[in-house]
CSV table of C-alpha atoms in Angstrom, one decimal:
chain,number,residue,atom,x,y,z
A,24,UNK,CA,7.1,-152.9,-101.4
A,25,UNK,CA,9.5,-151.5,-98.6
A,26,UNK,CA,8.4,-153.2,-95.9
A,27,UNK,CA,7.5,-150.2,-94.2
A,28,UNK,CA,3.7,-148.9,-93.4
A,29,UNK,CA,4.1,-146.5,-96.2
A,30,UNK,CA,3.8,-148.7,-98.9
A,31,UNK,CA,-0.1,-147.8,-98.0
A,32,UNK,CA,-0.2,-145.1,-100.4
A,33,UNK,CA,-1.4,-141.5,-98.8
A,34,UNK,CA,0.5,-142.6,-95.3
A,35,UNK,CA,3.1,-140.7,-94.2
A,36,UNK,CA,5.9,-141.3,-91.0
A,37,UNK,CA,8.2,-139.1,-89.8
A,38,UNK,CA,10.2,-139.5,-86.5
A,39,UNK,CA,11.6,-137.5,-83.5
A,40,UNK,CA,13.4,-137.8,-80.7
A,41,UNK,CA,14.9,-136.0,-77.9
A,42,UNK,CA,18.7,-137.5,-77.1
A,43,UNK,CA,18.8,-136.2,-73.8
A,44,UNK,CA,15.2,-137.7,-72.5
A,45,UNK,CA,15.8,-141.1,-74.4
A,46,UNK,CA,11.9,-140.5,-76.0
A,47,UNK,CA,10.4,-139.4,-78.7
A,48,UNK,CA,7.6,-139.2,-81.1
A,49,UNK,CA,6.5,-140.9,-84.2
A,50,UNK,CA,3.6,-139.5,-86.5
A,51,UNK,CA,1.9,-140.7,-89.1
A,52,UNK,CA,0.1,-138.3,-91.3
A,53,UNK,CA,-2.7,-139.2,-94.2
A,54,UNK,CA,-3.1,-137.4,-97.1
A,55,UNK,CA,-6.4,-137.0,-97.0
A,56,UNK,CA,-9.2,-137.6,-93.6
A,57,UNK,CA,-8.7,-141.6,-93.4
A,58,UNK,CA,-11.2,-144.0,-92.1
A,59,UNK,CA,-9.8,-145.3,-88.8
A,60,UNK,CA,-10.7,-148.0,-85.5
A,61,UNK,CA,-9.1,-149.0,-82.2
A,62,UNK,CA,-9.1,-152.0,-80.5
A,63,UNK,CA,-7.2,-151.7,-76.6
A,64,UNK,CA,-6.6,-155.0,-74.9
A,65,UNK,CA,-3.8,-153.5,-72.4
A,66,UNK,CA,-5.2,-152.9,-68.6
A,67,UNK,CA,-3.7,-149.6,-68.7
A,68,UNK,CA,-3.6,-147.3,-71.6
A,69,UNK,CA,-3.0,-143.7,-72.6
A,70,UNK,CA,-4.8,-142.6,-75.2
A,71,UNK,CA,-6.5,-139.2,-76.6
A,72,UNK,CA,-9.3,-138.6,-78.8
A,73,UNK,CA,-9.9,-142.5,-79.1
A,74,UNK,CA,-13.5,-141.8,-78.6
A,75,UNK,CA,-14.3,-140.6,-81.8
A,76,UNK,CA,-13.2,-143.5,-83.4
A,77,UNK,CA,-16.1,-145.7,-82.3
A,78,UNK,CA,-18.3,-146.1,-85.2
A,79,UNK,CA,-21.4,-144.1,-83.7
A,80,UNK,CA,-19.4,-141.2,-83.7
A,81,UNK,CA,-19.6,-138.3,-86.2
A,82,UNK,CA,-16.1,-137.7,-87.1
A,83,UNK,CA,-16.1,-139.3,-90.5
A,84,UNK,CA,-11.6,-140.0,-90.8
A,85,UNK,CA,-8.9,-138.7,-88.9
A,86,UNK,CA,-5.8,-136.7,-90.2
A,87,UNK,CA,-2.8,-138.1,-88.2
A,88,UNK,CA,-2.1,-140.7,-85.7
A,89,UNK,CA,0.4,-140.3,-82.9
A,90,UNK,CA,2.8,-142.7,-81.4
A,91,UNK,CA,4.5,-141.1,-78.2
A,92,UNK,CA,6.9,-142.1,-75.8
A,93,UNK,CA,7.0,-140.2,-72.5
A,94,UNK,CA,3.9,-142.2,-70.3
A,95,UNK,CA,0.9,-139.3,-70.1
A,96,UNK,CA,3.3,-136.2,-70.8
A,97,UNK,CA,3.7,-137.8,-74.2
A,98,UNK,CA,0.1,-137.2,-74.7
A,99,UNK,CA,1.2,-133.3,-75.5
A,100,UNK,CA,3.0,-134.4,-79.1
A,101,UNK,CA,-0.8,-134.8,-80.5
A,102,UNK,CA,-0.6,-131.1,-79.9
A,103,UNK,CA,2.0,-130.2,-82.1
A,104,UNK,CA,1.1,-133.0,-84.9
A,105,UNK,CA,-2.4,-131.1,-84.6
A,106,UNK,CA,-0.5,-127.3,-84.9
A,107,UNK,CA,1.1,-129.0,-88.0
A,108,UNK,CA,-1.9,-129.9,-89.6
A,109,UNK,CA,-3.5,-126.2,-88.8
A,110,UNK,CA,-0.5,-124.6,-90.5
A,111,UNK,CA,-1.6,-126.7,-93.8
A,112,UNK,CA,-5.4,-125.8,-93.6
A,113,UNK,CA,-6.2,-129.7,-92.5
A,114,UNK,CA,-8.9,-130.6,-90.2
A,115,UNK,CA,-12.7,-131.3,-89.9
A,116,UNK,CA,-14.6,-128.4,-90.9
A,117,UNK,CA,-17.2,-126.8,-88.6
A,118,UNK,CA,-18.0,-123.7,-90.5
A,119,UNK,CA,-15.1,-121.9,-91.9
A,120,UNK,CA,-13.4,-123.1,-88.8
A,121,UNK,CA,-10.7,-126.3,-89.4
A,122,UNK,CA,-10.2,-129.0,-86.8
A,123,UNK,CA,-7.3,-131.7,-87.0
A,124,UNK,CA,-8.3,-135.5,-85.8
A,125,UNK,CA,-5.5,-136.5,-84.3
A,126,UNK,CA,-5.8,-139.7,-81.9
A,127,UNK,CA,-2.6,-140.9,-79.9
A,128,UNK,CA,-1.6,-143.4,-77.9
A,129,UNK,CA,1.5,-143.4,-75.3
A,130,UNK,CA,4.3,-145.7,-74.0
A,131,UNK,CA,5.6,-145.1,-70.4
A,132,UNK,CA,9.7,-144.5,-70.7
A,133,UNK,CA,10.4,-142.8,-67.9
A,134,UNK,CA,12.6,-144.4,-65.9
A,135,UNK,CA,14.9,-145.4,-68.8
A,136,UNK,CA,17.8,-143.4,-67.6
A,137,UNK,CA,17.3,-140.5,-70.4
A,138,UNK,CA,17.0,-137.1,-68.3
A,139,UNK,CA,13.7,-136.5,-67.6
A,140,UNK,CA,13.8,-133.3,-65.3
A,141,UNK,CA,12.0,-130.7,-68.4
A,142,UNK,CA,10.8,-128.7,-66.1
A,143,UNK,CA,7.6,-127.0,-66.1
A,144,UNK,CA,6.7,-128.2,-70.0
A,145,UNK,CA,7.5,-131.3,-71.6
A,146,UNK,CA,9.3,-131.6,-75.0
A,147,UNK,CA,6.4,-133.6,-76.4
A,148,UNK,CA,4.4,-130.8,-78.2
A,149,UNK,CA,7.6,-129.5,-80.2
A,150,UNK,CA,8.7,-133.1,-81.0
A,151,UNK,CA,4.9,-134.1,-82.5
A,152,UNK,CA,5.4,-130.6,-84.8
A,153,UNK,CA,8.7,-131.8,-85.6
A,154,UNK,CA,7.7,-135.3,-86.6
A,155,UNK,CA,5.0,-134.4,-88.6
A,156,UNK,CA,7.0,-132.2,-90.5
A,157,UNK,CA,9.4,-134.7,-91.4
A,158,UNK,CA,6.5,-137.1,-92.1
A,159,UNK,CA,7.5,-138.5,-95.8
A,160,UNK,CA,6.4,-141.6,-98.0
A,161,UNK,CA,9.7,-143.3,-98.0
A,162,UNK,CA,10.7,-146.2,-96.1
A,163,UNK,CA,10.0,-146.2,-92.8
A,164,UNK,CA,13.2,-145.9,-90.5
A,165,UNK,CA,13.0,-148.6,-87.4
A,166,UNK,CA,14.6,-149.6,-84.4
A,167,UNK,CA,15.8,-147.0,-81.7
A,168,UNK,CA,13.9,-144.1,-83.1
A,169,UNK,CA,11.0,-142.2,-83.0
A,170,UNK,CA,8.2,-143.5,-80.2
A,171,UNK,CA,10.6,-146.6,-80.3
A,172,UNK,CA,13.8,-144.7,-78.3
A,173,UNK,CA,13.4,-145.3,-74.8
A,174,UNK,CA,11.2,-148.6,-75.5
A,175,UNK,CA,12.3,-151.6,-73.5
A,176,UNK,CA,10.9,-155.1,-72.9
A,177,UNK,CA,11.7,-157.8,-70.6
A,178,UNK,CA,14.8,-158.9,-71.2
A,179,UNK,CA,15.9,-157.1,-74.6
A,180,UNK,CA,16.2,-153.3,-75.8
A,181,UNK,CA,12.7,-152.2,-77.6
A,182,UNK,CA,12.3,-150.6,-80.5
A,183,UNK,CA,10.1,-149.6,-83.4
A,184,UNK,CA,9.2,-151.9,-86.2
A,185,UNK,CA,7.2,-152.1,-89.7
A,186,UNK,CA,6.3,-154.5,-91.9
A,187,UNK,CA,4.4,-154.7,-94.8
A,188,UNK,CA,2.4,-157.6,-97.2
A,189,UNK,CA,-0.5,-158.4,-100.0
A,190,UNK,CA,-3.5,-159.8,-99.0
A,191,UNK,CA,-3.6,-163.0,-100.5
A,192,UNK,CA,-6.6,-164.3,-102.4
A,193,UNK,CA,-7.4,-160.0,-102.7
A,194,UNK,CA,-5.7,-156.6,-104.5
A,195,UNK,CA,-5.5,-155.2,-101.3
A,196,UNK,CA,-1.9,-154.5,-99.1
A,197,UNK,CA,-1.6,-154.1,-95.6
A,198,UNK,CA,1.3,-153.0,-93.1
A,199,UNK,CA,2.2,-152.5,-89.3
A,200,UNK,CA,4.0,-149.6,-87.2
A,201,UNK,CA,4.6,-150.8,-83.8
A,202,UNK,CA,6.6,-149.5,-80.9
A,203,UNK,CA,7.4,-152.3,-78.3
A,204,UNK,CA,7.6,-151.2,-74.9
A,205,UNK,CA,6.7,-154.9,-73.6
A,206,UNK,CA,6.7,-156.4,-70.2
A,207,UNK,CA,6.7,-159.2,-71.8
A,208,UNK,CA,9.7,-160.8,-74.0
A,209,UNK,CA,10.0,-161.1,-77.9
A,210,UNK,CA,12.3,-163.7,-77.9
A,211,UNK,CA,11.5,-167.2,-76.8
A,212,UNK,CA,13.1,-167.3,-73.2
A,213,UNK,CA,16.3,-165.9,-73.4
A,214,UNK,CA,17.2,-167.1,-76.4
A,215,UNK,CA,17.8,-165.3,-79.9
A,216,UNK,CA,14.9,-167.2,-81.6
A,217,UNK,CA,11.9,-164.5,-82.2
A,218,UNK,CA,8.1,-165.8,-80.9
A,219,UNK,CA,7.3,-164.5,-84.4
A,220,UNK,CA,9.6,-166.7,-86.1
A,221,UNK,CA,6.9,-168.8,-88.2
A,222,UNK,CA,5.7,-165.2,-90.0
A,223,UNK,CA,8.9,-164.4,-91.0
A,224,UNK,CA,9.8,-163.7,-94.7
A,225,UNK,CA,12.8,-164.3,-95.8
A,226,UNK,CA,15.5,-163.4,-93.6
A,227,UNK,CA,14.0,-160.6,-92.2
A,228,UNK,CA,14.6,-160.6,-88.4
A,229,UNK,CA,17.9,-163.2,-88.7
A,230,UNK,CA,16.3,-166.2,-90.2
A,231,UNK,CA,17.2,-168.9,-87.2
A,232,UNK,CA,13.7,-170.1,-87.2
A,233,UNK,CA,12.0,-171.6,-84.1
A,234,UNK,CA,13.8,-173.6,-81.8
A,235,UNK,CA,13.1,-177.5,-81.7
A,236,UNK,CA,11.6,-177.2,-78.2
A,237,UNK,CA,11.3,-174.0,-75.5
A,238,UNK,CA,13.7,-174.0,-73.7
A,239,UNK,CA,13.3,-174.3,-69.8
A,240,UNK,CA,12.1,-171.1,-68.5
A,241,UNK,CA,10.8,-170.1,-72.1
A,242,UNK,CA,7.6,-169.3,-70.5
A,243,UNK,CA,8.5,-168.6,-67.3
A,244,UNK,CA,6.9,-164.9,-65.8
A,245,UNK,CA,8.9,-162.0,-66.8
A,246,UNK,CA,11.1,-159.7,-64.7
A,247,UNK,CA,11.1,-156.2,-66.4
A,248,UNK,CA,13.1,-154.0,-64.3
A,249,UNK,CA,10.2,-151.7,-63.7
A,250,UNK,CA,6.7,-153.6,-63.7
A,251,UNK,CA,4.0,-151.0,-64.7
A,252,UNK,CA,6.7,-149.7,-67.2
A,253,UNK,CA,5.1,-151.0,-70.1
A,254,UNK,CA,2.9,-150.8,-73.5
A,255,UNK,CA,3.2,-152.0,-76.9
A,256,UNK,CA,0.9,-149.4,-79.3
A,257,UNK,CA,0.6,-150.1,-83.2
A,258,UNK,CA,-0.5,-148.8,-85.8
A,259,UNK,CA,-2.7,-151.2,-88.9
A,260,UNK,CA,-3.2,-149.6,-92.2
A,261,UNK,CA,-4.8,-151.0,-95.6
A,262,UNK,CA,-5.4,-149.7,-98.9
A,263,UNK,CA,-8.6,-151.0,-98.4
A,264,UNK,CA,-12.2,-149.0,-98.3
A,265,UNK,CA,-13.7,-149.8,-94.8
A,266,UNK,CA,-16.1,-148.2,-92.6
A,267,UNK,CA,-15.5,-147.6,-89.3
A,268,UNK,CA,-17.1,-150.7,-88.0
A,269,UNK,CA,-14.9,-152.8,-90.6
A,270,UNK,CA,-11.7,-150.6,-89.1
A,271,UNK,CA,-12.2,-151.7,-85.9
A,272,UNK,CA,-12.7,-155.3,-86.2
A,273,UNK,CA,-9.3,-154.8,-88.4
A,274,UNK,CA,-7.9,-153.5,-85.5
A,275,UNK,CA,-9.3,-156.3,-83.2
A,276,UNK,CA,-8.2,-159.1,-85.0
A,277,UNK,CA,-4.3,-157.4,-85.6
A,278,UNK,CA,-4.2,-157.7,-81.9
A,279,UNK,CA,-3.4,-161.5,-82.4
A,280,UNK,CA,0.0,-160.1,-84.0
A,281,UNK,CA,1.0,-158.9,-80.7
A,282,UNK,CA,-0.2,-162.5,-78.7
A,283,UNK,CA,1.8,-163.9,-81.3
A,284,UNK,CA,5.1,-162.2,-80.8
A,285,UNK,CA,4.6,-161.0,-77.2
A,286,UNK,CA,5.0,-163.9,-74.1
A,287,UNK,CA,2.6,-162.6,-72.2
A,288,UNK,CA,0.8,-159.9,-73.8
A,289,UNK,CA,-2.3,-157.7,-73.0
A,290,UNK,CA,-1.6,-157.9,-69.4
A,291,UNK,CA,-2.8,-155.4,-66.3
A,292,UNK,CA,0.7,-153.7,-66.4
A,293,UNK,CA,0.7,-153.1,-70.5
A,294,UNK,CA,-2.0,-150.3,-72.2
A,295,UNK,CA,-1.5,-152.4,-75.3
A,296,UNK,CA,-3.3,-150.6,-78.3
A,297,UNK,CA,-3.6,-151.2,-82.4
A,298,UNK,CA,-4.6,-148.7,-84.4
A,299,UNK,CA,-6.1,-149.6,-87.5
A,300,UNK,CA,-6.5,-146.7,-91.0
A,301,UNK,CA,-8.0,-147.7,-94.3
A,302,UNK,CA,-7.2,-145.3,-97.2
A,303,UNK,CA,-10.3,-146.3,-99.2
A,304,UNK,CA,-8.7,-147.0,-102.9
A,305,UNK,CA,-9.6,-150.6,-102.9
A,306,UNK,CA,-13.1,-151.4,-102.5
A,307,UNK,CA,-13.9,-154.9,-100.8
A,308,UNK,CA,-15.2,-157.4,-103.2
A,309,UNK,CA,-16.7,-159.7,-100.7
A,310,UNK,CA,-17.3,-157.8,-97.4
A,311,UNK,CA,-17.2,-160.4,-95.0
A,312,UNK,CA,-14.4,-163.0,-97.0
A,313,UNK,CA,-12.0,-159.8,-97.6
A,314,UNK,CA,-12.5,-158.4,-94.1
A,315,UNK,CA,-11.7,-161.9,-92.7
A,316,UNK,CA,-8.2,-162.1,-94.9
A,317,UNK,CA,-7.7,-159.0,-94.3
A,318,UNK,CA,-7.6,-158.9,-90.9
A,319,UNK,CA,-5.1,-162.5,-90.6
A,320,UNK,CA,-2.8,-160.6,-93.0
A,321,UNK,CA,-2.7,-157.9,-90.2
A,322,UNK,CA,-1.8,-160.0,-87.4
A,323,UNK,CA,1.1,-161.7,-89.7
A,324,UNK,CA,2.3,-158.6,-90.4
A,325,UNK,CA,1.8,-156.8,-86.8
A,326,UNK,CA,4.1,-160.5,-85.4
A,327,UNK,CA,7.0,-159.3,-88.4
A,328,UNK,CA,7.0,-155.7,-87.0
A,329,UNK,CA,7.2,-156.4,-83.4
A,330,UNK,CA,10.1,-158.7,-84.2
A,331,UNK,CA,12.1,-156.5,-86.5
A,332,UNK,CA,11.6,-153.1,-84.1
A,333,UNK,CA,13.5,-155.5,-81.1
A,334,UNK,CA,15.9,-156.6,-83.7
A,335,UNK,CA,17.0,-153.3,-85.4
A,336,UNK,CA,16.7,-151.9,-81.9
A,337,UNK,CA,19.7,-150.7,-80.4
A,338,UNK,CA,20.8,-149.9,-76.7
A,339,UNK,CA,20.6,-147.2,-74.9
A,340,UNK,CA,23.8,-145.0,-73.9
A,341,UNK,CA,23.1,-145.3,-70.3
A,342,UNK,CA,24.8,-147.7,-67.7
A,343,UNK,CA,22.9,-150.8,-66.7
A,344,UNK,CA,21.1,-150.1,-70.1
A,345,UNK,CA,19.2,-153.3,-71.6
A,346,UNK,CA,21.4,-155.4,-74.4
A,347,UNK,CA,19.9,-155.2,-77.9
A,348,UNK,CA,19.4,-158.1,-80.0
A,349,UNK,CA,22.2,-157.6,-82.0
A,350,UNK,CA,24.5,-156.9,-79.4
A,351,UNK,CA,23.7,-160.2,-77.8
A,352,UNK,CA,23.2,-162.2,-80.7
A,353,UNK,CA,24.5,-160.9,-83.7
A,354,UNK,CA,26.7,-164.0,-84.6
A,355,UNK,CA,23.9,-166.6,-83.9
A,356,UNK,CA,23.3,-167.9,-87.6
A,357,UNK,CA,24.9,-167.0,-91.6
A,358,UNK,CA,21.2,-165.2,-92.0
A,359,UNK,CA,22.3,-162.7,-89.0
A,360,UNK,CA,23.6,-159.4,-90.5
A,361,UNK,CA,22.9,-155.9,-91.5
C-alpha cells in the first residue's frame, strides 16, 4: 500500500491548481457508481448535491467527489468534474439520458493573498475538468496541491493529506483524503509535535512523538489571521460493501480523526465535512463488528492524513505568508526529513 486513498481499488485522484489564485481543485473519480455518506459537524459548510446521499434517497452511488478550494465559487469545479464524466458516458441513467453524481464540498481561501480578481467567471469549473482528467490510481500527491493550495490553519501552512491502513481483525482497507483549512492548529501549541502523533506509523509525519506535557498555551484559543476563514473537508473510502446507512455512520465515526488531530475542531467558524465511499468488493462478515472496526480504522487514518497534508505542506509565495512545518521545524529530530 502507498499510503494514498488510492490503494482503494476503483478510486481515482487527480489534482489542480491555479498559481495565480493560490486554489485549486482535487477530484476523486470511481470506476464504477460507488456507495457513499456524509457526516457535517462544521457550523458553516459548503456543500452541493449532499442531499442525495442520505439513505432515503434514490440515487443508488455517486460517480466523483469534489474537494474545492475557493469558499462558494469553488462550488463551480463540480461542474466541470460533472462535464468530465458526460464526455465518458457516466452518470445515472434516466432514460437514454446520463446524469453524473457528483457531491462537493468547499474550503474558503480567499483572502490567502493569491489574486482573486477573475472577473465575471471563476476558474473553478475548468480546474474540476482538469482534475478529473488527470485523475489516476497512483499515489496520491499531498501537501500544497490540489484543494490543499491556499489551505491554512492557525498557526502553520495547510495542506492536503492521505493515508491509508488494513482493518485489523478484517480483509477490508481503508484510507483518507483531507484538505486542512483549520482554524484550529495541528500541532500541539506551537510546537513541532503533531496532535496526531499517537496514530503515527513509522516515521511518517517526523517521528518526534508526543511531548511529555502540553506545553503552556497548548490549548489556548487560536488566532487564525482571518476567523471565518476556515474548513477542513475529507474524503473516507473502504473496499468494503456498505449501504448507505453503513456509509454514513463510516463517515460519522471518521469525524473523530479530525477531533483527534485538530485543537479545536467542528467549531461555528469551520464547515468541517467527511466524506465517506465504499467500493463494495469486500462484503462484511459481521455487520455490526466490521462496521465498528471499520469505522476506528477511519478515524486513525483520517488523524495520519491531517498530519501529513500540514507536514508536506509548503508555504505560500506571498509576503506575510504562513510558515510550513518544514520550514519551521525541519531539523527538530533524526526522523525529520524528506
Amino acid at each position: 500500500m502507498s499510503g494514498s486513498l488510492t490503494d482503494i481499488a476503483g478510486i481515482r485522484v487527480g489534482h489542480a491548481e491555479d498559481p495565480r489564485a493560490l486554489s485549486g481543485v482535487t477530484a476523486i473519480v470511481f470506476d464504477a457508481p460507488t456507495v457513499a455518506g456524509v457526516d457535517i459537524r462544521g457550523g458553516g459548510p459548503g456543500t452541493r448535491e449532499t442531499d442525495l446521499l442520505d439513505p432515503e434517497r434514490t440515487v443508488p452511488g455517486v460517480d466523483a467527489l469534489v474537494l474545492s478550494g475557493g469558499s462558494v465559487f469553488g462550488l463551480d469545479a463540480a461542474s466541470g468534474v460533472t462535464a468530465w464524466l458526460a464526455e465518458t458516458g457516466r452518470g445515472f441513467a434516466v432514460g437514454p439520458a446520463r446524469v453524473p453524481i457528483v457531491p462537493a464540498a468547499i474550503l474558503f481561501d480567499l483572502l490567502n493573498g493569491g489574486d482573486k480578481a477573475w472577473g465575471r467567471y471563476p476558474p473553478y469549473r475548468d480546474l474540476g475538468f482538469a482534475a478529473a482528467a488527470k485523475a489516476d490510481t497512483g499515489p496520491v500527491a499531498t501537501g500544497s496541491v490540489g484543494a490543499g493550495l491556499g489551505a491554512r490553519t492557525a498557526n502553520l501552512k495547510g495542506g492536503l493529506g492521505s493515508a491509508s491502513a488494513t482493518v485489523e481483525g478484517t480483509g477490508l482497507r481503508v484510507a483518507a483524503l483531507v484538505a486542512v483549512n483549520a482554524l484550529g492548529r495541528v500541532t500541539v501549541g506551537d510546537g513541532p509535535h503533531f496532535w496526531a502523533a499517537p496514530f503515527e506509523i513509522g516515521a511518517e509525519f517526523g517521528g518526534l512523538g508526543s511531548p511529555a506535557t502540553p506545553p503552556p498555551g497548548a490549548f489556548a484559543w487560536p488566532m487564525k489571521p482571518m476567523p471565518g476563514a476556515n474548513t477542513t473537508i475529507a474524503v473516507v473510502a473502504t473496499d468494503a460493501r456498505l449501504t448507505k446507512a453503513e456509509a454514513r455512520r463510516l463517515a460519522v465515526m471518521a469525524q473523530d480523526g479530525l477531533a483527534r488531530a485538530i485543537v479545536p475542531a467542528h467549531t461555528p467558524l469551520d464547515g468541517d465535512l467527511v466524506f465517506a465511499a465504499a467500493t463494495g468488493a469486500v462484503p462484511l462478515a459481521d455487520p455490526v463488528a466490521d462496521l465498528a472496526r471499520l469505522g476506528d480504522a477511519a478515524a486513525r487514518v483520517l488523524a495520519r492524513a491531517v498530519a501529513l497534508g500540514v507536514y508536506h505542506a509548503s508555504a505560500l509565495p506571498v509576503a506575510g505568508a504562513q510558515a510550513a512545518w518544514r520550514d519551521r521545524f525541519g531539523g527538530e529530530g533524526a526522523a525529520v526529513s524528506d
